[in-house]
PDB file of C-alpha atoms in Angstrom:
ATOM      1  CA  UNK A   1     -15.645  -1.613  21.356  1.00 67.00           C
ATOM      2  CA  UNK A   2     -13.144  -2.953  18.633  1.00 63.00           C
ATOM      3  CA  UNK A   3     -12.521   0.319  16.006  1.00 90.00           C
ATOM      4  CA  UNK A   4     -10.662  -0.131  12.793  1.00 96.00           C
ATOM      5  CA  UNK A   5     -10.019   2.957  11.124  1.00 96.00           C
ATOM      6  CA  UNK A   6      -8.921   3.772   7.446  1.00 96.00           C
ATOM      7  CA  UNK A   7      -6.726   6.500   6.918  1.00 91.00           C
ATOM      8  CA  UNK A   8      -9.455   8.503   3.928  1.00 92.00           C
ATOM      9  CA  UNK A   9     -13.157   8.037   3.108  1.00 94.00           C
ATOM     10  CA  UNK A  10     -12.473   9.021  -0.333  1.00 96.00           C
ATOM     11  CA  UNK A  11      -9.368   9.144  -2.648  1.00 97.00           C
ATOM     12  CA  UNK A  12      -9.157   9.946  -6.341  1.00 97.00           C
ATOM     13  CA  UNK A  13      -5.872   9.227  -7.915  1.00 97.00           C
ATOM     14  CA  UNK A  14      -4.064   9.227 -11.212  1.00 97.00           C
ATOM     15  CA  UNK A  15      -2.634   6.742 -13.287  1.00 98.00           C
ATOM     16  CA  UNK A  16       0.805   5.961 -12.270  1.00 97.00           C
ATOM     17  CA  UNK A  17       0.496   7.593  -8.815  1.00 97.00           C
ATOM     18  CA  UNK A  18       1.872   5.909  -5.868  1.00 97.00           C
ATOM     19  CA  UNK A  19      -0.979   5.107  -3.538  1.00 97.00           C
ATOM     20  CA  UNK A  20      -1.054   4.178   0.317  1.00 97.00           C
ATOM     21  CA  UNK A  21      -4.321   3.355   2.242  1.00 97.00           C
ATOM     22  CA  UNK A  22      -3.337   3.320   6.013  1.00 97.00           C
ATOM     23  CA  UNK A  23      -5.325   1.399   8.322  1.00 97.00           C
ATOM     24  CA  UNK A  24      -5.087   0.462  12.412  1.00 97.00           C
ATOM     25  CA  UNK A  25      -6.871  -0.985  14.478  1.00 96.00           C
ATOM     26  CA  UNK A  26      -6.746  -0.305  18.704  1.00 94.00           C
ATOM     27  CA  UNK A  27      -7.285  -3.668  20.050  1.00 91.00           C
ATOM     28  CA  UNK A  28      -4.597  -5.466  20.124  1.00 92.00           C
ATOM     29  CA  UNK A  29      -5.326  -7.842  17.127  1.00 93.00           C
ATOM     30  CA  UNK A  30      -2.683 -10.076  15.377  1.00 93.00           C
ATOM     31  CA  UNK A  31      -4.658 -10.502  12.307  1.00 94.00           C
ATOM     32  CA  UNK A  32      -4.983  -8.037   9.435  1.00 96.00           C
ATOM     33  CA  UNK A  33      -6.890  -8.207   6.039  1.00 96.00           C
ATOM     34  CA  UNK A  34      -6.860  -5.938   2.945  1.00 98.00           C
ATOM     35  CA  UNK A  35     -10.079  -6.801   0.760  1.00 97.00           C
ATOM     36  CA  UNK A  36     -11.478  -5.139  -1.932  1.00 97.00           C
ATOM     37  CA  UNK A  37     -15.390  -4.464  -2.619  1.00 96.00           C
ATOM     38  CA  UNK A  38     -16.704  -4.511  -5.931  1.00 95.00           C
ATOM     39  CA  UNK A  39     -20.385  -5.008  -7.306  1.00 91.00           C
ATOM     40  CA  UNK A  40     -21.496  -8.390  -7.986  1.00 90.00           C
ATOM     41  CA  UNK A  41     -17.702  -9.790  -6.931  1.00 93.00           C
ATOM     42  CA  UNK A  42     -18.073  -9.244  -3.245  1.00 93.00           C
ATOM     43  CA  UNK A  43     -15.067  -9.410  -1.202  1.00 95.00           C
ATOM     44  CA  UNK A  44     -11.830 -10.367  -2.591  1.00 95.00           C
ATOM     45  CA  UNK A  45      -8.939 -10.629  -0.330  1.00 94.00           C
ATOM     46  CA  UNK A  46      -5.802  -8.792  -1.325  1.00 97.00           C
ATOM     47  CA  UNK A  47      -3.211  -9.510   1.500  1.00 96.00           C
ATOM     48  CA  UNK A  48      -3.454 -10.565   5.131  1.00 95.00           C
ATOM     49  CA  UNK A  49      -0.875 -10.630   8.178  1.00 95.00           C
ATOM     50  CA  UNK A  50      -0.968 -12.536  11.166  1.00 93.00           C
ATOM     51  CA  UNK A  51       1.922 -10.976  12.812  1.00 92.00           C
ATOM     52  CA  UNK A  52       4.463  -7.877  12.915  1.00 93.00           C
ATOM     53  CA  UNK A  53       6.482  -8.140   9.589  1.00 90.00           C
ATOM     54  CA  UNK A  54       4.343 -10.854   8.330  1.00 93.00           C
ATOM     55  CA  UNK A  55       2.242 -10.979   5.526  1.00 94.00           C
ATOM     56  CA  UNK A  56       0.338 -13.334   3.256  1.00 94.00           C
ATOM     57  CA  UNK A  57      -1.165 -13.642  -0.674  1.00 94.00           C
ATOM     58  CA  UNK A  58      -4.633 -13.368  -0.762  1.00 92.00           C
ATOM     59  CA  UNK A  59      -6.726 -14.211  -3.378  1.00 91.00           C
ATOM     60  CA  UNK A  60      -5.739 -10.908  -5.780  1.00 95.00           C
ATOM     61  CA  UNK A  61      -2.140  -9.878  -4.702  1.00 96.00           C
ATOM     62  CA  UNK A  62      -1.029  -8.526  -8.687  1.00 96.00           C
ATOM     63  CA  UNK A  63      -0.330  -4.526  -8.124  1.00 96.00           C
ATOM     64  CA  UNK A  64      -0.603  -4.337  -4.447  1.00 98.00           C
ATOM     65  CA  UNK A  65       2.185  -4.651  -1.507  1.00 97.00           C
ATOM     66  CA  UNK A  66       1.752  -4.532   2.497  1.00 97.00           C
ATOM     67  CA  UNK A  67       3.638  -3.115   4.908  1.00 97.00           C
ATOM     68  CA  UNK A  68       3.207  -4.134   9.090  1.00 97.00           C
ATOM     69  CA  UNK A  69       5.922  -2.769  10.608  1.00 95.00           C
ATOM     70  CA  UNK A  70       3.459  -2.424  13.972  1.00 96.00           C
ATOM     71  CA  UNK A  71       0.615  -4.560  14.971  1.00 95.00           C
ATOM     72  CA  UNK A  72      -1.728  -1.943  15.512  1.00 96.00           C
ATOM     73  CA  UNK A  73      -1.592  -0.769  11.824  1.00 97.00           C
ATOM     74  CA  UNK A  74      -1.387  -2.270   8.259  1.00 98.00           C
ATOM     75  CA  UNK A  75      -0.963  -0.551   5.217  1.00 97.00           C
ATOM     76  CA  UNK A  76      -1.542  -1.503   1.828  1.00 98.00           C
ATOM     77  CA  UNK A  77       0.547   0.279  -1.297  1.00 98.00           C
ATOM     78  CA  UNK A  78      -0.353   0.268  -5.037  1.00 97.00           C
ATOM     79  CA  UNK A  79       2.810   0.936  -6.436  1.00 94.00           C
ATOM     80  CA  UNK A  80       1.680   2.184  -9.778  1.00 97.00           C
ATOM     81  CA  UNK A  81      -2.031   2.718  -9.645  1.00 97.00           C
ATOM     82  CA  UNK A  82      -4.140   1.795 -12.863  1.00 97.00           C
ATOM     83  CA  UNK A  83      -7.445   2.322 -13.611  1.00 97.00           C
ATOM     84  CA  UNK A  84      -8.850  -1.167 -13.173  1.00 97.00           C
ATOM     85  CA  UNK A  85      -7.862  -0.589  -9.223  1.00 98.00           C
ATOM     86  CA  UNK A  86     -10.687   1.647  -8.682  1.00 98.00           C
ATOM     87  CA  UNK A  87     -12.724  -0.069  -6.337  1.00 98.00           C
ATOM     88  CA  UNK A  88     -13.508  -0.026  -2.421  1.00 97.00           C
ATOM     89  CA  UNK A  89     -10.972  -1.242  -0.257  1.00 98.00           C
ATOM     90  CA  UNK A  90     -11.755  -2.366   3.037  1.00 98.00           C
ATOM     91  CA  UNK A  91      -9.645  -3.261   5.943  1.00 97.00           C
ATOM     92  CA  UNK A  92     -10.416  -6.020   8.672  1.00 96.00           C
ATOM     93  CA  UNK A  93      -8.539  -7.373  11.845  1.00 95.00           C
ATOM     94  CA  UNK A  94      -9.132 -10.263  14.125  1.00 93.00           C
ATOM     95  CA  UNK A  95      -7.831 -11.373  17.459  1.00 89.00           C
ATOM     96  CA  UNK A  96      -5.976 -15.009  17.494  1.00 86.00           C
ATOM     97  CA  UNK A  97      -8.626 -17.425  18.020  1.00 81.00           C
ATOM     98  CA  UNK A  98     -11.322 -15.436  16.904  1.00 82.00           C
ATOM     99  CA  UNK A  99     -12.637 -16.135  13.667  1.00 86.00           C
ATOM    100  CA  UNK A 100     -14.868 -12.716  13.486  1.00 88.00           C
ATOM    101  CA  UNK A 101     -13.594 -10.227  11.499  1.00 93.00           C
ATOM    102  CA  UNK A 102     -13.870  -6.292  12.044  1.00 94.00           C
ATOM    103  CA  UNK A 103     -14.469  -3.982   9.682  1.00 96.00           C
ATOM    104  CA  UNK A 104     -13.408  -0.056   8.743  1.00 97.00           C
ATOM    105  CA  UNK A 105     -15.537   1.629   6.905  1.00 96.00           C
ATOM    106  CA  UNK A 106     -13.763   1.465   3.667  1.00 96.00           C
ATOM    107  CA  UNK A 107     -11.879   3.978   1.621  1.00 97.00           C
ATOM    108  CA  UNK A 108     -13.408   4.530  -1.960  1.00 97.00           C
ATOM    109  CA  UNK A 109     -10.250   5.297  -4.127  1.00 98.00           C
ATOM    110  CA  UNK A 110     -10.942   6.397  -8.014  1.00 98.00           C
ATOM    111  CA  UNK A 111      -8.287   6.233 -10.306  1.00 98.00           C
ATOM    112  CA  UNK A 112      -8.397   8.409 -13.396  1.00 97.00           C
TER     113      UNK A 112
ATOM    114  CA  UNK B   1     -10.673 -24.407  -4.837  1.00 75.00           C
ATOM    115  CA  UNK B   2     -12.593 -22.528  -2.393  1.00 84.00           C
ATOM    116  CA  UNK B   3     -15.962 -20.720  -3.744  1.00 91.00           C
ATOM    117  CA  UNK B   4     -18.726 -19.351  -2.339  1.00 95.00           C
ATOM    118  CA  UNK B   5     -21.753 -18.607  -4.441  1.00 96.00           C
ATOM    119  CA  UNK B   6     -24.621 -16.716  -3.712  1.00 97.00           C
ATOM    120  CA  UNK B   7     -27.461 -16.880  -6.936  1.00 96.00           C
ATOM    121  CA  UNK B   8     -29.545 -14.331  -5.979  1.00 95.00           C
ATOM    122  CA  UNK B   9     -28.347 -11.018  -6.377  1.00 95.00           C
ATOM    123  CA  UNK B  10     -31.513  -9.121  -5.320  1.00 97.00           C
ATOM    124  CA  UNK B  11     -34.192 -10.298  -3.142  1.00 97.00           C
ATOM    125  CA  UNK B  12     -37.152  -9.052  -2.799  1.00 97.00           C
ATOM    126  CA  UNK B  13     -39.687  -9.726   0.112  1.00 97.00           C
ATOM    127  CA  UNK B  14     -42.822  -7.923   1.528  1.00 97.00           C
ATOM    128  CA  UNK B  15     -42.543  -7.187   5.202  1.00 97.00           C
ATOM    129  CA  UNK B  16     -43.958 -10.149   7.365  1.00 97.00           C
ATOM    130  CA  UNK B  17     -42.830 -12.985   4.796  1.00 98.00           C
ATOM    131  CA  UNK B  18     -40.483 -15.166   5.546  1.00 97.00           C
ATOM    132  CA  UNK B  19     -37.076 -14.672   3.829  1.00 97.00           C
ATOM    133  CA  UNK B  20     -34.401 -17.224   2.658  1.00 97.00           C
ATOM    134  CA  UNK B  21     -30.804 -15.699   1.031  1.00 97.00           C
ATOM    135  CA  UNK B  22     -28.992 -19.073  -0.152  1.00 97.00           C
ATOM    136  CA  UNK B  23     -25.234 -19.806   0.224  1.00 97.00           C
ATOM    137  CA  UNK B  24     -23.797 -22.703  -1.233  1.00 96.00           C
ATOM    138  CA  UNK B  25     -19.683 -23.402  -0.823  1.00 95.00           C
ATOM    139  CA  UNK B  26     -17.000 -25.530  -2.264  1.00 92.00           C
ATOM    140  CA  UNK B  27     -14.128 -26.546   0.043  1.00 85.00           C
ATOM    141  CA  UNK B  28     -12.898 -29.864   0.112  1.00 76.00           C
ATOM    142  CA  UNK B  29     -11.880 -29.664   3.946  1.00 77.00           C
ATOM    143  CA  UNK B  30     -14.479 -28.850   7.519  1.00 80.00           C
ATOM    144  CA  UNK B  31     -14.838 -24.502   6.559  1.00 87.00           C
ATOM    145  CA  UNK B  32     -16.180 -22.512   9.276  1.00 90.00           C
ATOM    146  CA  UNK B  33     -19.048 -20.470   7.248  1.00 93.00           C
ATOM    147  CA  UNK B  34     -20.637 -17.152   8.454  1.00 94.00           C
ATOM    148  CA  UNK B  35     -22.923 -14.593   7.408  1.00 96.00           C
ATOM    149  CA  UNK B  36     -21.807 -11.079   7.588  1.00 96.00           C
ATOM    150  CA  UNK B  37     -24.587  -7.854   6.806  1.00 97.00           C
ATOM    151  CA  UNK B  38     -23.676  -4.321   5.276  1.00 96.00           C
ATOM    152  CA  UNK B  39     -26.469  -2.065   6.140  1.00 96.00           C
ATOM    153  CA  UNK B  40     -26.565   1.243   4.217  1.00 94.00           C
ATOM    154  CA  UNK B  41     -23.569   3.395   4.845  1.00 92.00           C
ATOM    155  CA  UNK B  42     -22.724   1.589   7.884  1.00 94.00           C
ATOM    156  CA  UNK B  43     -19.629  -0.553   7.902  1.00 94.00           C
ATOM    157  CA  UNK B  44     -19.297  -4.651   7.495  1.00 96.00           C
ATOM    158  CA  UNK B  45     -20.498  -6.635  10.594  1.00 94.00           C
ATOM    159  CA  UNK B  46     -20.957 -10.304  11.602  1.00 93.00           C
ATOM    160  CA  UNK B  47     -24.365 -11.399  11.476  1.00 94.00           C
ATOM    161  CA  UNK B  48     -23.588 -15.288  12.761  1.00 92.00           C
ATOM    162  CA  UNK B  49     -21.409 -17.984  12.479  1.00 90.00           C
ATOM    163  CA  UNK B  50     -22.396 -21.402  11.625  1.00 84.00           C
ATOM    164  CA  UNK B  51     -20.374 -23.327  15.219  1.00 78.00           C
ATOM    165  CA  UNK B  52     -22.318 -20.784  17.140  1.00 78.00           C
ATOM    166  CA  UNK B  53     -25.646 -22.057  16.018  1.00 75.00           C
ATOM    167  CA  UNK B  54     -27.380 -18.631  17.470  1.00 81.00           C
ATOM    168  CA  UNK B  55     -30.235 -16.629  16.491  1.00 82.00           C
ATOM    169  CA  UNK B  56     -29.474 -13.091  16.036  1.00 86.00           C
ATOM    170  CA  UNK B  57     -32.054 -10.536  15.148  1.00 91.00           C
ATOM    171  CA  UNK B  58     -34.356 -13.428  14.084  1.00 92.00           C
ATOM    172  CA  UNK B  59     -32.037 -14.912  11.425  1.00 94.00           C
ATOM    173  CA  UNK B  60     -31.155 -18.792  11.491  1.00 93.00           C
ATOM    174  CA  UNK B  61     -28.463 -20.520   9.450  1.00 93.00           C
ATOM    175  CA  UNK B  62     -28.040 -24.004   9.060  1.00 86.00           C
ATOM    176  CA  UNK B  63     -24.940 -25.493   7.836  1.00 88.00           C
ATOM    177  CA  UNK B  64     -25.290 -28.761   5.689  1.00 89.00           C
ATOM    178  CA  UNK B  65     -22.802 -30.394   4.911  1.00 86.00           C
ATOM    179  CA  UNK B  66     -24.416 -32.977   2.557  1.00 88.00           C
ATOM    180  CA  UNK B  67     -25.614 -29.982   0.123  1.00 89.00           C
ATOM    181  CA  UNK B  68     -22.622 -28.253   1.296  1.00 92.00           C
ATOM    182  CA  UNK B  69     -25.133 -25.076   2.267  1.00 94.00           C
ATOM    183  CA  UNK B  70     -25.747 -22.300   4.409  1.00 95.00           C
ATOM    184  CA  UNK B  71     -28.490 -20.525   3.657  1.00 96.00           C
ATOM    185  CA  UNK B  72     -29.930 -18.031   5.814  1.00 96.00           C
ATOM    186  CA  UNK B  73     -33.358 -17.584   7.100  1.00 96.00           C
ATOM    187  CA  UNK B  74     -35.875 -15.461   8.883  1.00 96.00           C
ATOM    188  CA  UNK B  75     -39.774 -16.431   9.809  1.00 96.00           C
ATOM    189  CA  UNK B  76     -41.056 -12.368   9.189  1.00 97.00           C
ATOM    190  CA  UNK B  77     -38.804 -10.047   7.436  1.00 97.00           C
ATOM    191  CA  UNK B  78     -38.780  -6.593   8.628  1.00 97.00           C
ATOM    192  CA  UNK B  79     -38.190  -3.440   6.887  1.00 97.00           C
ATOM    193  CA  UNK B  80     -35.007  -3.004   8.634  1.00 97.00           C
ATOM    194  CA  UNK B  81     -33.505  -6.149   7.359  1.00 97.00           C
ATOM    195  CA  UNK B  82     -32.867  -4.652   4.140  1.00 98.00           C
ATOM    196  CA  UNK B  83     -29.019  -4.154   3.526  1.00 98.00           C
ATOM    197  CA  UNK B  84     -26.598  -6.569   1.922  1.00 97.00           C
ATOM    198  CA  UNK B  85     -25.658  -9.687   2.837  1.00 98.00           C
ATOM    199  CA  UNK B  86     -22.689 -11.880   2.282  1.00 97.00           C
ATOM    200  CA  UNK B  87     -21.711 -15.532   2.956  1.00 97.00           C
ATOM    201  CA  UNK B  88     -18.407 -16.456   3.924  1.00 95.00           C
ATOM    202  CA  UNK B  89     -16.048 -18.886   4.540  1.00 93.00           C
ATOM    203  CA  UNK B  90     -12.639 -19.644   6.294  1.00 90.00           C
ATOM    204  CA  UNK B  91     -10.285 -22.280   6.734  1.00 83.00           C
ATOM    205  CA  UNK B  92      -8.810 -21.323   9.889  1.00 80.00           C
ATOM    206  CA  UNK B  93      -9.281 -18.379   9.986  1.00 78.00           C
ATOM    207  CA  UNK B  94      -6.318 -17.092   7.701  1.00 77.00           C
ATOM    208  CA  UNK B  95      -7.743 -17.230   3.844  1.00 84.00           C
ATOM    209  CA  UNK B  96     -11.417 -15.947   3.826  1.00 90.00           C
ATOM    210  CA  UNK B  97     -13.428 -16.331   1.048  1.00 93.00           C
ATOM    211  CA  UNK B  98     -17.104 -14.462   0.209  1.00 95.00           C
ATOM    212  CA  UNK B  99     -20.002 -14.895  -2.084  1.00 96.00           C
ATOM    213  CA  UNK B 100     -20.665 -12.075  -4.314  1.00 96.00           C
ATOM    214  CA  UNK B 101     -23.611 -10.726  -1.913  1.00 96.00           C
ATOM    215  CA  UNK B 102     -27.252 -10.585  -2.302  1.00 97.00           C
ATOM    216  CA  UNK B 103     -28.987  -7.183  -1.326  1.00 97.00           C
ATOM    217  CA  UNK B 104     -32.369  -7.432   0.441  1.00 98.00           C
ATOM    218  CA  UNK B 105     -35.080  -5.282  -0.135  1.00 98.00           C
ATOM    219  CA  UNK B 106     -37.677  -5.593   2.652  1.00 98.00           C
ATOM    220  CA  UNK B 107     -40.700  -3.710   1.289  1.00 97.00           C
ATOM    221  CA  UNK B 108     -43.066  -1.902   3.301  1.00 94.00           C
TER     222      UNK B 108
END
C-alpha cells in the first residue's frame, strides 16, 4: 500500500517566516508533486520532480522553492511566507509509467 | 493552454437518480484525462482514468474527443457518493492540470 506522508496536519505561520512542508513517500517513486488546494480553484500545481536533484515549474511557482536531495522525500520552502499563501498544500508521487497519482493528506498552513 | 473546467460547483441528486458531473478540457495535443474523488476528511484518490475504460464503484466516463469531454456518470447515486470530485488532465504524465471540483451531495 503506497503511503505519502506530510510532515504537519496543521501549521499557522507569520508573515515573513521561513516555512518548510516535508513530504516522503516509501515506494520507491521517481515522481513528486507539490499542489495547492483552494476553494473553487482546485488543484494548482506548484513544483514537480521526476528525479533526485530535479525539479520542474508548475503552474504557480512565484514564492515557493523545492528541494529533492533523496527520492523518497520532497520538500517544498516558502521563503518569505505572505498571507495570500494560506491555503492547503498537498503532496503527490507517482511511479515512472504510471500516470496515477498518490496523495498525503495535506498540510493546512495559515499565515497571519 | 491547458484548462480544465468543471461548471457545476455543487450537485445535488436524490439517492437512486442517476448522476452526471461534467468535465470539459482544452489541450491542443492526445491528454490522458482522469477523475480523482476527495471523500470527507479522507485524502485524494483516483477514481478512473479515461485509457482504462473501467467501471469503478458504478461510475463510467467517456472521453470525447469531438466535444473534447469527460464527464462522469452513474445509473443510481448512492448516499456514499457524496464527496468532491475533480477532473484532470496530463500530458505525459509530468504537468497535471485539474478542474476546480464539483462537490456531490447525494441526499437521502
Amino acid at each position: 500500500d503506497v503511503k505519502v506522508t506530510q510532515s504537519s496536519r496543521y501549521l499557522v505561520k507569520r508573515t515573513g517566516e521561513k516555512v518548510f512542508l516535508e513530504c516522503v513517500q516509501d515506494m520507491d517513486h521517481e515522481n513528486m508533486f507539490w499542489y495547492r488546494q483552494d476553494p473553487g480553484l482546485g488543484l494548482r500545481l506548484i513544483y514537480f520532480s521526476y528525479d533526485v536533484k530535479m525539479k520542474e515549474k508548475g503552474d504557480i511557482p512565484e514564492g515557493y522553492s523545492v528541494s529533492r536531495e533523496k527520492k523518497e522525500r520532497f520538500s517544498l520552502i516558502l521563503e518569505s511566507a505572505s498571507t495570500n499563501q494560506t491555503s492547503m498544500y498537498l503532496c503527490a508521487s507517482r511511479p515512472d509509467k504510471v500516470y496515477e497519482q498518490y496523495f498525503g493528506p495535506g498540510t493546512r498552513l495559515t499565515v497571519t | 493552454a491547458q484548462r480544465v473546467t468543471q461548471p457545476e460547483k455543487l450537485l445535488s441528486v436524490f439517492k437512486g437518480a442517476p448522476v452526471e458531473l461534467k468535465c470539459n478540457y482544452s489541450y491542443s495535443g492526445s491528454p490522458e484525462l482522469f477523475w480523482y474523488v476527495q471523500y470527507s476528511r479522507q485524502r485524494l484518490q483516483l477514481l478512473l482514468r479515461h485509457i482504462s475504460r473501467e467501471s469503478i464503484k458504478g461510475f463510467t466516463a467517456d472521453l470525447n474527443k469531438g466535444e473534447t469531454s469527460f464527464h462522469l456518470k452513474k445509473p443510481f447515486a448512492q448516499e456514499e457518493d457524496s464527496a468532491m470530485y475533480y477532473c484532470a488532465l496530463t500530458n505525459y504524465g509530468q504537468n497535471f492540470v485539474f478542474g476546480p471540483g464539483t462537490r456531490l451531495s447525494v441526499l437521502p
